[in-house]
Amino acid sequence: MTSSGPTTSTIPATNDDARDGASRRDGDPTAFNPLFRLSSEQIEEIGEAFQKIHDEVKADLGERDAHYIRSIIEFHRRLAALSRIVLMASRYPPAWLLGTAGLSVAKILENMEIGHNVLHGQWDWMNDPQIHSSTWDWDTASTAASWKHSHNYLHHTYTNIIGLDKDVGYEFMRVDPKQPWSPEFLAQPFINVLVMLFFEWGVAIHDLDLEAIKRGKKDKGLLKTELKGIAKKAGRQVLKDYVLFPALSGKHWKKTLKANLAANVVRNIWSNAIIFCGHFPDQAYTFTEEEVADETRGGWYVRQLLGAANIEGSDAFHLMSGNLSYQVEHHLFPDMPSSRYKEIAPKVKAICEQYELPYNTGPFLQQWLMVQRTILRLAFPGGEETPKSPPYKAPPVQPRAERTVPGVGGPVKAFP
């Protein structure tokens, strides 16, 4: 694994000189983590199988994919503009409700399916300067540069490694028993509610590395530069949502301001729920630095598989989640267009079944309640590893019922 800086593709190159590392307990039948029940050969076979899926999709990307993202961006912009226009009449309750609902949906789409995925470099292959990770900026308080470092690089490289992945608890919550307890965690149920409501602001300061600041290890010059970037971006967001657009409603500006605030809060709560459900439910595994020492590309793939969890839902639900409801596929292939995750999910499941690995998934409410229970329980000392998913097995294929019609001598097979 490299540590050279931000990147949109975090899949490590094959390390031929690596020691067993993540698979050093080859074939241990008593190992709690499925990663350690695999041999080094199996881990590399799995890595090659996942890499093949990645390469096949990459070679197949084309106009239908480009049409998809351009259509989503166009739909978002029209919905946002229409909602803003409706909110100019926010003094009327129906207009306020309609405008707020439309703006909430637009902000969720922009944040989840567009901004998050464009900044991952999923659409860089188009070579469109308007839809590129190097030029895109999104409708949130976080700067694109800081987010790409804290999320694309740190989180997707060191996924669920305690002490390296800053997204494990976001440095102010205890979400895994491996994290040492301290009295400050007693406040985390209350902090959790604040994080839901003001999620975009928590993400904005995430890359500051609060732990390093607390220990006095953060370079002051770098910290000053980062704070200036956050202040500039946050200032633009506040000016847009709480000054300029409300001003278009004239003397009823307060109602439009409240609508914009409500839309931002709705977006924050939804984003928080989707992201937490993908990382902190019971099924997700965490790792120590020692367990993943000298990790190979195959080991990285297996760790991504075990450290994420999907959320089941309709196509509309997947769209509104930015396809992060396919969190397993997203962590395996962070630079793959999100619109392809549903398509490759059966292939990922097939690999899980072949190697007796879990495919973590569950309904939204189940995953969300697991997360809330964990946050509440781990606010107090102690805590044990939660039950994990069994190896994935494809559901049995139900035989197709034969269509019949009434006949003189009884039912006869229908045609065709």
Protein backbone atom coordinates (compact mmCIF):
# COMPACT_ATOMS: atom_id res chain seq x y z
CA MET A 1 0.00 0.00 0.00
CA THR A 2 1.33 3.41 -0.87
CA SER A 3 1.02 6.67 1.01
CA SER A 4 1.86 9.11 -1.72
CA GLY A 5 -1.23 11.28 -1.41
CA PRO A 6 -4.75 11.72 -2.68
CA THR A 7 -5.85 9.40 -5.43
CA THR A 8 -9.07 8.37 -7.07
CA SER A 9 -7.95 4.78 -7.57
CA THR A 10 -6.78 3.24 -4.30
CA ILE A 11 -6.29 -0.36 -5.42
CA PRO A 12 -2.70 -1.26 -4.45
CA ALA A 13 -0.39 -2.76 -7.01
CA THR A 14 0.61 -6.38 -6.55
CA ASN A 15 3.44 -6.67 -4.04
CA ASP A 16 5.40 -9.74 -5.09
CA ASP A 17 7.86 -9.37 -2.25
CA ALA A 18 5.21 -9.06 0.46
CA ARG A 19 5.17 -11.49 3.33
CA ASP A 20 1.94 -13.30 4.12
CA GLY A 21 0.74 -10.25 6.06
CA ALA A 22 -3.05 -10.29 6.09
CA SER A 23 -3.04 -14.00 5.34
CA ARG A 24 -0.25 -15.02 7.68
CA ARG A 25 -2.60 -17.35 9.58
CA ASP A 26 -3.19 -19.37 6.41
CA GLY A 27 -6.07 -21.82 6.61
CA ASP A 28 -6.70 -21.35 10.34
CA PRO A 29 -10.15 -22.95 10.84
CA THR A 30 -10.54 -21.26 14.23
CA ALA A 31 -9.91 -17.76 12.92
CA PHE A 32 -12.75 -15.36 13.73
CA ASN A 33 -12.13 -13.22 10.67
CA PRO A 34 -12.76 -14.98 7.32
CA LEU A 35 -9.68 -13.28 5.91
CA PHE A 36 -7.46 -15.50 8.05
CA ARG A 37 -9.15 -18.74 7.00
CA LEU A 38 -7.95 -18.19 3.45
CA SER A 39 -4.58 -19.29 2.15
CA SER A 40 -2.26 -16.80 0.46
CA GLU A 41 -3.04 -18.47 -2.86
CA GLN A 42 -6.79 -18.11 -2.33
CA ILE A 43 -6.44 -14.44 -1.41
CA GLU A 44 -4.56 -13.71 -4.60
CA GLU A 45 -7.08 -15.71 -6.65
CA ILE A 46 -9.85 -13.57 -5.15
CA GLY A 47 -7.89 -10.43 -5.94
CA GLU A 48 -7.47 -11.51 -9.56
CA ALA A 49 -11.19 -12.32 -9.84
CA PHE A 50 -12.19 -8.88 -8.54
CA GLN A 51 -9.60 -7.17 -10.71
CA LYS A 52 -11.05 -8.96 -13.73
CA ILE A 53 -14.51 -7.52 -12.95
CA HIS A 54 -12.97 -4.05 -12.66
CA ASP A 55 -11.07 -4.35 -15.95
CA GLU A 56 -14.07 -5.75 -17.87
CA VAL A 57 -16.28 -2.85 -16.83
CA LYS A 58 -13.54 -0.31 -17.55
CA ALA A 59 -13.16 -1.69 -21.08
CA ASP A 60 -16.93 -1.55 -21.63
CA LEU A 61 -17.51 2.06 -20.52
CA GLY A 62 -19.03 4.18 -23.25
CA GLU A 63 -21.81 6.42 -24.41
CA ARG A 64 -24.59 4.89 -22.28
CA ASP A 65 -22.55 5.59 -19.16
CA ALA A 66 -21.78 9.16 -20.23
CA HIS A 67 -25.46 9.69 -21.07
CA TYR A 68 -26.40 8.47 -17.58
CA ILE A 69 -24.29 10.94 -15.62
CA ARG A 70 -25.12 13.85 -17.92
CA SER A 71 -28.83 13.08 -17.58
CA ILE A 72 -28.59 12.93 -13.78
CA ILE A 73 -26.73 16.26 -13.66
CA GLU A 74 -29.26 17.90 -15.97
CA PHE A 75 -32.20 16.54 -13.95
CA HIS A 76 -30.63 17.77 -10.71
CA ARG A 77 -30.03 21.26 -12.05
CA ARG A 78 -33.56 21.58 -13.41
CA LEU A 79 -35.06 20.30 -10.16
CA ALA A 80 -32.94 22.66 -8.07
CA ALA A 81 -33.80 25.66 -10.29
CA LEU A 82 -37.51 24.85 -10.29
CA SER A 83 -37.51 24.41 -6.51
CA ARG A 84 -35.77 27.78 -6.06
CA ILE A 85 -38.37 29.43 -8.28
CA VAL A 86 -41.23 27.86 -6.30
CA LEU A 87 -39.64 29.07 -3.06
CA MET A 88 -39.84 32.65 -4.28
CA ALA A 89 -43.52 32.24 -3.34
CA SER A 90 -42.63 30.61 -0.01
CA ARG A 91 -45.15 32.80 1.82
CA TYR A 92 -47.75 30.27 0.67
CA PRO A 93 -47.53 26.97 2.65
CA PRO A 94 -48.04 24.68 -0.41
CA ALA A 95 -45.25 26.47 -2.26
CA TRP A 96 -43.00 26.22 0.81
CA LEU A 97 -43.62 22.48 1.16
CA LEU A 98 -43.20 21.76 -2.56
CA GLY A 99 -40.10 23.91 -2.91
CA THR A 100 -38.48 22.49 0.23
CA ALA A 101 -39.17 18.88 -0.83
CA GLY A 102 -37.81 19.48 -4.32
CA LEU A 103 -34.71 21.25 -3.03
CA SER A 104 -34.08 18.45 -0.50
CA VAL A 105 -34.17 15.83 -3.26
CA ALA A 106 -31.94 17.96 -5.50
CA LYS A 107 -29.37 18.43 -2.75
CA ILE A 108 -29.36 14.70 -1.96
CA LEU A 109 -28.84 13.81 -5.63
CA GLU A 110 -26.06 16.37 -6.02
CA ASN A 111 -24.30 15.23 -2.87
CA MET A 112 -24.68 11.46 -3.18
CA GLU A 113 -24.98 10.35 -6.81
CA ILE A 114 -23.14 13.26 -8.42
CA GLY A 115 -20.63 15.01 -6.15
CA HIS A 116 -19.40 11.99 -4.20
CA ASN A 117 -18.96 9.88 -7.32
CA VAL A 118 -17.50 12.53 -9.61
CA LEU A 119 -14.91 13.39 -6.96
CA HIS A 120 -14.00 9.70 -6.79
CA GLY A 121 -12.89 9.94 -10.40
CA GLN A 122 -15.64 7.60 -11.58
CA TRP A 123 -16.25 9.75 -14.64
CA ASP A 124 -12.69 10.91 -15.37
CA TRP A 125 -12.48 8.45 -18.28
CA MET A 126 -14.89 10.73 -20.22
CA ASN A 127 -12.20 13.46 -20.34
CA ASP A 128 -14.96 16.03 -19.91
CA PRO A 129 -13.47 19.03 -18.06
CA GLN A 130 -16.95 19.87 -16.70
CA ILE A 131 -17.42 16.42 -15.10
CA HIS A 132 -13.98 15.62 -13.73
CA SER A 133 -12.59 14.99 -10.26
CA SER A 134 -9.94 17.70 -10.74
CA THR A 135 -12.46 20.46 -11.49
CA TRP A 136 -15.72 19.50 -9.75
CA ASP A 137 -16.91 21.29 -6.63
CA TRP A 138 -20.04 20.24 -4.80
CA ASP A 139 -22.88 21.81 -2.85
CA THR A 140 -21.53 21.17 0.62
CA ALA A 141 -19.30 22.88 3.17
CA SER A 142 -16.39 20.51 2.54
CA THR A 143 -13.73 21.53 0.05
CA ALA A 144 -13.14 19.07 -2.76
CA ALA A 145 -9.39 18.84 -2.04
CA SER A 146 -9.73 18.04 1.66
CA TRP A 147 -12.49 15.52 1.03
CA LYS A 148 -10.48 13.71 -1.65
CA HIS A 149 -7.60 13.35 0.80
CA SER A 150 -9.60 12.24 3.85
CA HIS A 151 -12.05 10.06 1.91
CA ASN A 152 -10.55 8.89 -1.38
CA TYR A 153 -7.08 8.34 0.01
CA LEU A 154 -7.20 7.73 3.77
CA HIS A 155 -10.58 6.00 4.07
CA HIS A 156 -10.51 3.92 0.89
CA THR A 157 -6.88 2.89 1.34
CA TYR A 158 -7.00 2.07 5.06
CA THR A 159 -10.66 1.00 5.27
CA ASN A 160 -11.64 -0.10 8.80
CA ILE A 161 -8.06 -0.25 10.09
CA ILE A 162 -8.22 1.07 13.65
CA GLY A 163 -5.86 4.01 14.01
CA LEU A 164 -5.41 4.64 10.29
CA ASP A 165 -8.96 4.98 8.94
CA LYS A 166 -10.17 8.27 10.41
CA ASP A 167 -13.73 7.40 9.36
CA VAL A 168 -13.90 4.74 12.09
CA GLY A 169 -15.80 6.84 14.61
CA TYR A 170 -14.73 10.05 12.82
CA GLU A 171 -12.32 10.63 15.76
CA PHE A 172 -15.08 11.62 18.18
CA MET A 173 -17.21 8.49 18.50
CA ARG A 174 -16.50 4.92 19.55
CA VAL A 175 -18.11 2.52 17.07
CA ASP A 176 -15.91 -0.56 17.57
CA PRO A 177 -14.88 -2.42 20.76
CA LYS A 178 -11.24 -2.29 19.60
CA GLN A 179 -11.29 1.47 20.16
CA PRO A 180 -10.16 2.22 23.74
CA TRP A 181 -12.88 3.75 25.90
CA SER A 182 -12.55 7.12 27.64
CA PRO A 183 -15.13 9.17 29.63
CA GLU A 184 -15.63 11.61 26.75
CA PHE A 185 -17.48 8.88 24.85
CA LEU A 186 -20.35 9.09 27.34
CA ALA A 187 -21.55 12.10 25.35
CA GLN A 188 -21.60 10.29 22.01
CA PRO A 189 -25.37 9.58 21.89
CA PHE A 190 -25.89 13.36 22.04
CA ILE A 191 -23.00 13.99 19.64
CA ASN A 192 -24.51 11.44 17.27
CA VAL A 193 -27.67 13.54 16.96
CA LEU A 194 -25.60 16.66 16.25
CA VAL A 195 -23.61 14.79 13.61
CA MET A 196 -26.85 13.78 11.88
CA LEU A 197 -28.14 17.36 11.80
CA PHE A 198 -24.88 19.06 10.82
CA PHE A 199 -23.19 16.27 8.89
CA GLU A 200 -21.79 18.44 6.11
CA TRP A 201 -19.95 20.58 8.68
CA GLY A 202 -18.48 17.52 10.38
CA VAL A 203 -17.23 16.30 7.01
CA ALA A 204 -15.79 19.76 6.31
CA ILE A 205 -13.49 19.64 9.36
CA HIS A 206 -12.79 15.91 9.09
CA ASP A 207 -9.53 16.25 7.16
CA LEU A 208 -8.09 18.65 9.75
CA ASP A 209 -7.08 15.55 11.78
CA LEU A 210 -8.44 16.63 15.15
CA GLU A 211 -6.34 14.05 16.98
CA ALA A 212 -3.12 15.46 15.55
CA ILE A 213 -4.22 18.99 16.50
CA LYS A 214 -4.99 17.83 20.03
CA ARG A 215 -1.52 16.30 20.36
CA GLY A 216 0.20 19.33 18.85
CA LYS A 217 1.51 17.34 15.89
CA LYS A 218 -0.34 19.24 13.18
CA ASP A 219 1.83 21.66 11.20
CA LYS A 220 0.50 25.13 12.02
CA GLY A 221 1.07 26.45 8.53
CA LEU A 222 -0.83 23.56 6.99
CA LEU A 223 -3.62 23.95 9.54
CA LYS A 224 -3.92 27.66 8.75
CA THR A 225 -4.13 26.93 5.02
CA GLU A 226 -6.79 24.27 5.54
CA LEU A 227 -8.86 26.52 7.80
CA LYS A 228 -8.76 29.28 5.19
CA GLY A 229 -10.04 26.82 2.58
CA ILE A 230 -12.89 25.68 4.82
CA ALA A 231 -13.81 29.27 5.73
CA LYS A 232 -13.88 30.30 2.06
CA LYS A 233 -16.05 27.35 1.03
CA ALA A 234 -18.34 27.64 4.05
CA GLY A 235 -18.74 31.37 3.39
CA ARG A 236 -19.92 30.69 -0.15
CA GLN A 237 -22.42 28.11 1.08
CA VAL A 238 -23.84 30.40 3.75
CA LEU A 239 -24.04 33.32 1.31
CA LYS A 240 -25.85 31.24 -1.31
CA ASP A 241 -28.38 29.43 0.90
CA TYR A 242 -28.97 31.95 3.66
CA VAL A 243 -28.54 35.35 2.00
CA LEU A 244 -28.82 35.47 -1.81
CA PHE A 245 -31.62 33.00 -2.49
CA PRO A 246 -33.75 34.13 0.47
CA ALA A 247 -33.36 37.71 -0.79
CA LEU A 248 -35.19 36.71 -3.99
CA SER A 249 -38.33 36.18 -1.91
CA GLY A 250 -38.41 39.82 -0.86
CA LYS A 251 -40.04 40.58 2.45
CA HIS A 252 -40.79 36.88 2.96
CA TRP A 253 -37.08 36.01 2.93
CA LYS A 254 -37.27 34.35 6.34
CA LYS A 255 -39.54 31.60 5.02
CA THR A 256 -37.16 30.84 2.15
CA LEU A 257 -34.22 30.86 4.55
CA LYS A 258 -36.02 28.28 6.70
CA ALA A 259 -36.76 26.21 3.60
CA ASN A 260 -33.08 26.20 2.63
CA LEU A 261 -32.09 25.28 6.17
CA ALA A 262 -34.65 22.46 6.18
CA ALA A 263 -33.37 21.12 2.84
CA ASN A 264 -29.78 21.12 4.12
CA VAL A 265 -30.79 19.31 7.31
CA VAL A 266 -32.76 16.69 5.34
CA ARG A 267 -29.73 16.15 3.09
CA ASN A 268 -27.44 15.89 6.14
CA ILE A 269 -29.61 13.33 7.95
CA TRP A 270 -30.01 11.21 4.83
CA SER A 271 -26.30 11.28 3.94
CA ASN A 272 -25.36 10.43 7.50
CA ALA A 273 -27.78 7.49 7.59
CA ILE A 274 -26.59 5.99 4.30
CA ILE A 275 -22.90 6.36 5.11
CA PHE A 276 -23.19 5.04 8.66
CA CYS A 277 -25.30 2.07 7.49
CA GLY A 278 -22.59 1.19 4.99
CA HIS A 279 -19.77 1.14 7.53
CA PHE A 280 -20.93 0.54 11.11
CA PRO A 281 -23.59 -2.21 11.20
CA ASP A 282 -22.87 -5.47 13.00
CA GLN A 283 -21.71 -7.35 9.90
CA ALA A 284 -18.73 -5.08 9.13
CA TYR A 285 -15.27 -6.22 10.22
CA THR A 286 -12.49 -4.00 11.54
CA PHE A 287 -8.76 -4.70 11.54
CA THR A 288 -5.64 -3.82 13.47
CA GLU A 289 -2.50 -2.51 11.79
CA GLU A 290 -0.71 -5.75 12.66
CA GLU A 291 -3.39 -7.87 11.00
CA VAL A 292 -2.92 -6.16 7.64
CA ALA A 293 0.85 -5.74 7.69
CA ASP A 294 2.43 -6.17 4.25
CA GLU A 295 -0.98 -6.47 2.65
CA THR A 296 -1.11 -7.60 -0.98
CA ARG A 297 -3.63 -6.47 -3.57
CA GLY A 298 -5.71 -9.58 -2.94
CA GLY A 299 -5.74 -8.88 0.78
CA TRP A 300 -6.86 -5.32 0.12
CA TYR A 301 -9.80 -6.59 -1.92
CA VAL A 302 -10.87 -9.06 0.77
CA ARG A 303 -10.62 -6.38 3.47
CA GLN A 304 -12.82 -4.04 1.45
CA LEU A 305 -15.37 -6.82 1.03
CA LEU A 306 -15.46 -7.60 4.76
CA GLY A 307 -15.42 -4.00 5.97
CA ALA A 308 -18.51 -2.74 4.13
CA ALA A 309 -22.24 -3.52 4.19
CA ASN A 310 -24.97 -3.03 1.61
CA ILE A 311 -28.50 -1.71 2.08
CA GLU A 312 -31.37 -3.38 0.26
CA GLY A 313 -33.94 -1.26 -1.56
CA SER A 314 -35.58 -0.23 -4.81
CA ASP A 315 -33.87 1.39 -7.80
CA ALA A 316 -35.12 4.79 -6.58
CA PHE A 317 -33.59 4.11 -3.17
CA HIS A 318 -30.25 3.17 -4.76
CA LEU A 319 -30.28 6.36 -6.84
CA MET A 320 -31.02 8.54 -3.81
CA SER A 321 -28.22 6.84 -1.89
CA GLY A 322 -25.75 7.61 -4.67
CA ASN A 323 -25.63 3.83 -5.13
CA LEU A 324 -23.75 3.72 -1.82
CA SER A 325 -26.41 1.20 -0.88
CA TYR A 326 -24.01 -1.02 -2.88
CA GLN A 327 -21.30 -0.12 -0.39
CA VAL A 328 -19.54 -3.47 -0.86
CA GLU A 329 -19.18 -2.90 -4.60
CA HIS A 330 -18.21 0.72 -4.04
CA HIS A 331 -15.36 -0.22 -1.70
CA LEU A 332 -14.15 -2.90 -4.07
CA PHE A 333 -14.26 -0.53 -7.04
CA PRO A 334 -14.30 3.12 -5.84
CA ASP A 335 -13.40 4.48 -9.29
CA MET A 336 -16.07 2.48 -11.13
CA PRO A 337 -19.19 4.44 -12.22
CA SER A 338 -21.81 3.89 -9.55
CA SER A 339 -24.44 3.05 -12.17
CA ARG A 340 -22.59 -0.24 -12.77
CA TYR A 341 -22.75 -1.54 -9.18
CA LYS A 342 -26.12 -3.26 -9.54
CA GLU A 343 -24.88 -4.95 -12.71
CA ILE A 344 -21.75 -6.43 -11.10
CA ALA A 345 -23.31 -7.36 -7.75
CA PRO A 346 -24.17 -10.93 -8.90
CA LYS A 347 -20.53 -11.47 -9.92
CA VAL A 348 -19.33 -10.28 -6.51
CA LYS A 349 -21.81 -12.62 -4.82
CA ALA A 350 -20.57 -15.53 -6.94
CA ILE A 351 -17.00 -14.95 -5.75
CA CYS A 352 -18.21 -14.76 -2.14
CA GLU A 353 -20.04 -18.07 -2.53
CA GLN A 354 -17.07 -19.77 -4.19
CA TYR A 355 -14.69 -18.83 -1.36
CA GLU A 356 -17.24 -19.03 1.48
CA LEU A 357 -17.07 -15.32 2.25
CA PRO A 358 -19.94 -13.21 3.60
CA TYR A 359 -21.78 -10.71 1.43
CA ASN A 360 -22.94 -8.18 3.98
CA THR A 361 -26.39 -6.77 3.27
CA GLY A 362 -29.68 -5.99 4.97
CA PRO A 363 -32.79 -3.77 4.91
CA PHE A 364 -32.30 -0.07 5.61
CA LEU A 365 -34.13 0.01 8.95
CA GLN A 366 -32.28 -3.07 10.22
CA GLN A 367 -28.87 -1.62 9.32
CA TRP A 368 -29.70 1.80 10.76
CA LEU A 369 -30.98 0.40 14.06
CA MET A 370 -27.84 -1.73 14.40
CA VAL A 371 -25.71 1.38 14.04
CA GLN A 372 -27.71 3.35 16.62
CA ARG A 373 -27.54 0.46 19.09
CA THR A 374 -23.77 0.21 18.64
CA ILE A 375 -23.27 3.94 19.17
CA LEU A 376 -25.35 3.82 22.36
CA ARG A 377 -23.73 0.65 23.74
CA LEU A 378 -20.13 1.68 23.05
CA ALA A 379 -20.61 5.03 24.75
CA PHE A 380 -19.97 2.97 27.89
CA PRO A 381 -16.95 0.84 28.81
CA GLY A 382 -16.55 -2.66 27.42
CA GLY A 383 -18.34 -4.08 24.45
CA GLU A 384 -17.91 -7.28 22.49
CA GLU A 385 -17.56 -8.20 18.84
CA THR A 386 -20.97 -8.39 17.23
CA PRO A 387 -22.23 -11.48 15.34
CA LYS A 388 -21.12 -11.54 11.73
CA SER A 389 -22.77 -12.76 8.55
CA PRO A 390 -22.34 -16.41 7.52
CA PRO A 391 -20.77 -17.30 4.17
CA TYR A 392 -22.96 -16.20 1.29
CA LYS A 393 -25.14 -18.80 -0.41
CA ALA A 394 -27.27 -17.96 -3.40
CA PRO A 395 -30.98 -18.51 -2.75
CA PRO A 396 -32.39 -21.62 -4.45
CA VAL A 397 -33.91 -21.01 -7.86
CA GLN A 398 -37.65 -21.43 -7.66
CA PRO A 399 -39.07 -23.59 -10.48
CA ARG A 400 -41.21 -21.58 -12.85
CA ALA A 401 -44.89 -22.44 -12.52
CA GLU A 402 -46.32 -23.95 -15.69
CA ARG A 403 -49.24 -21.96 -17.13
CA THR A 404 -52.36 -24.04 -17.84
CA VAL A 405 -55.86 -23.48 -19.17
CA PRO A 406 -59.02 -25.51 -18.51
CA GLY A 407 -59.53 -28.42 -20.90
CA VAL A 408 -62.17 -31.10 -21.48
CA GLY A 409 -60.07 -33.72 -19.75
CA GLY A 410 -58.55 -31.32 -17.21
CA PRO A 411 -55.92 -28.55 -17.25
CA VAL A 412 -53.71 -28.41 -20.35
CA LYS A 413 -50.47 -26.53 -20.91
CA ALA A 414 -51.02 -22.99 -22.13
CA PHE A 415 -49.53 -21.78 -25.41
CA PRO A 416 -47.01 -20.35 -25.88
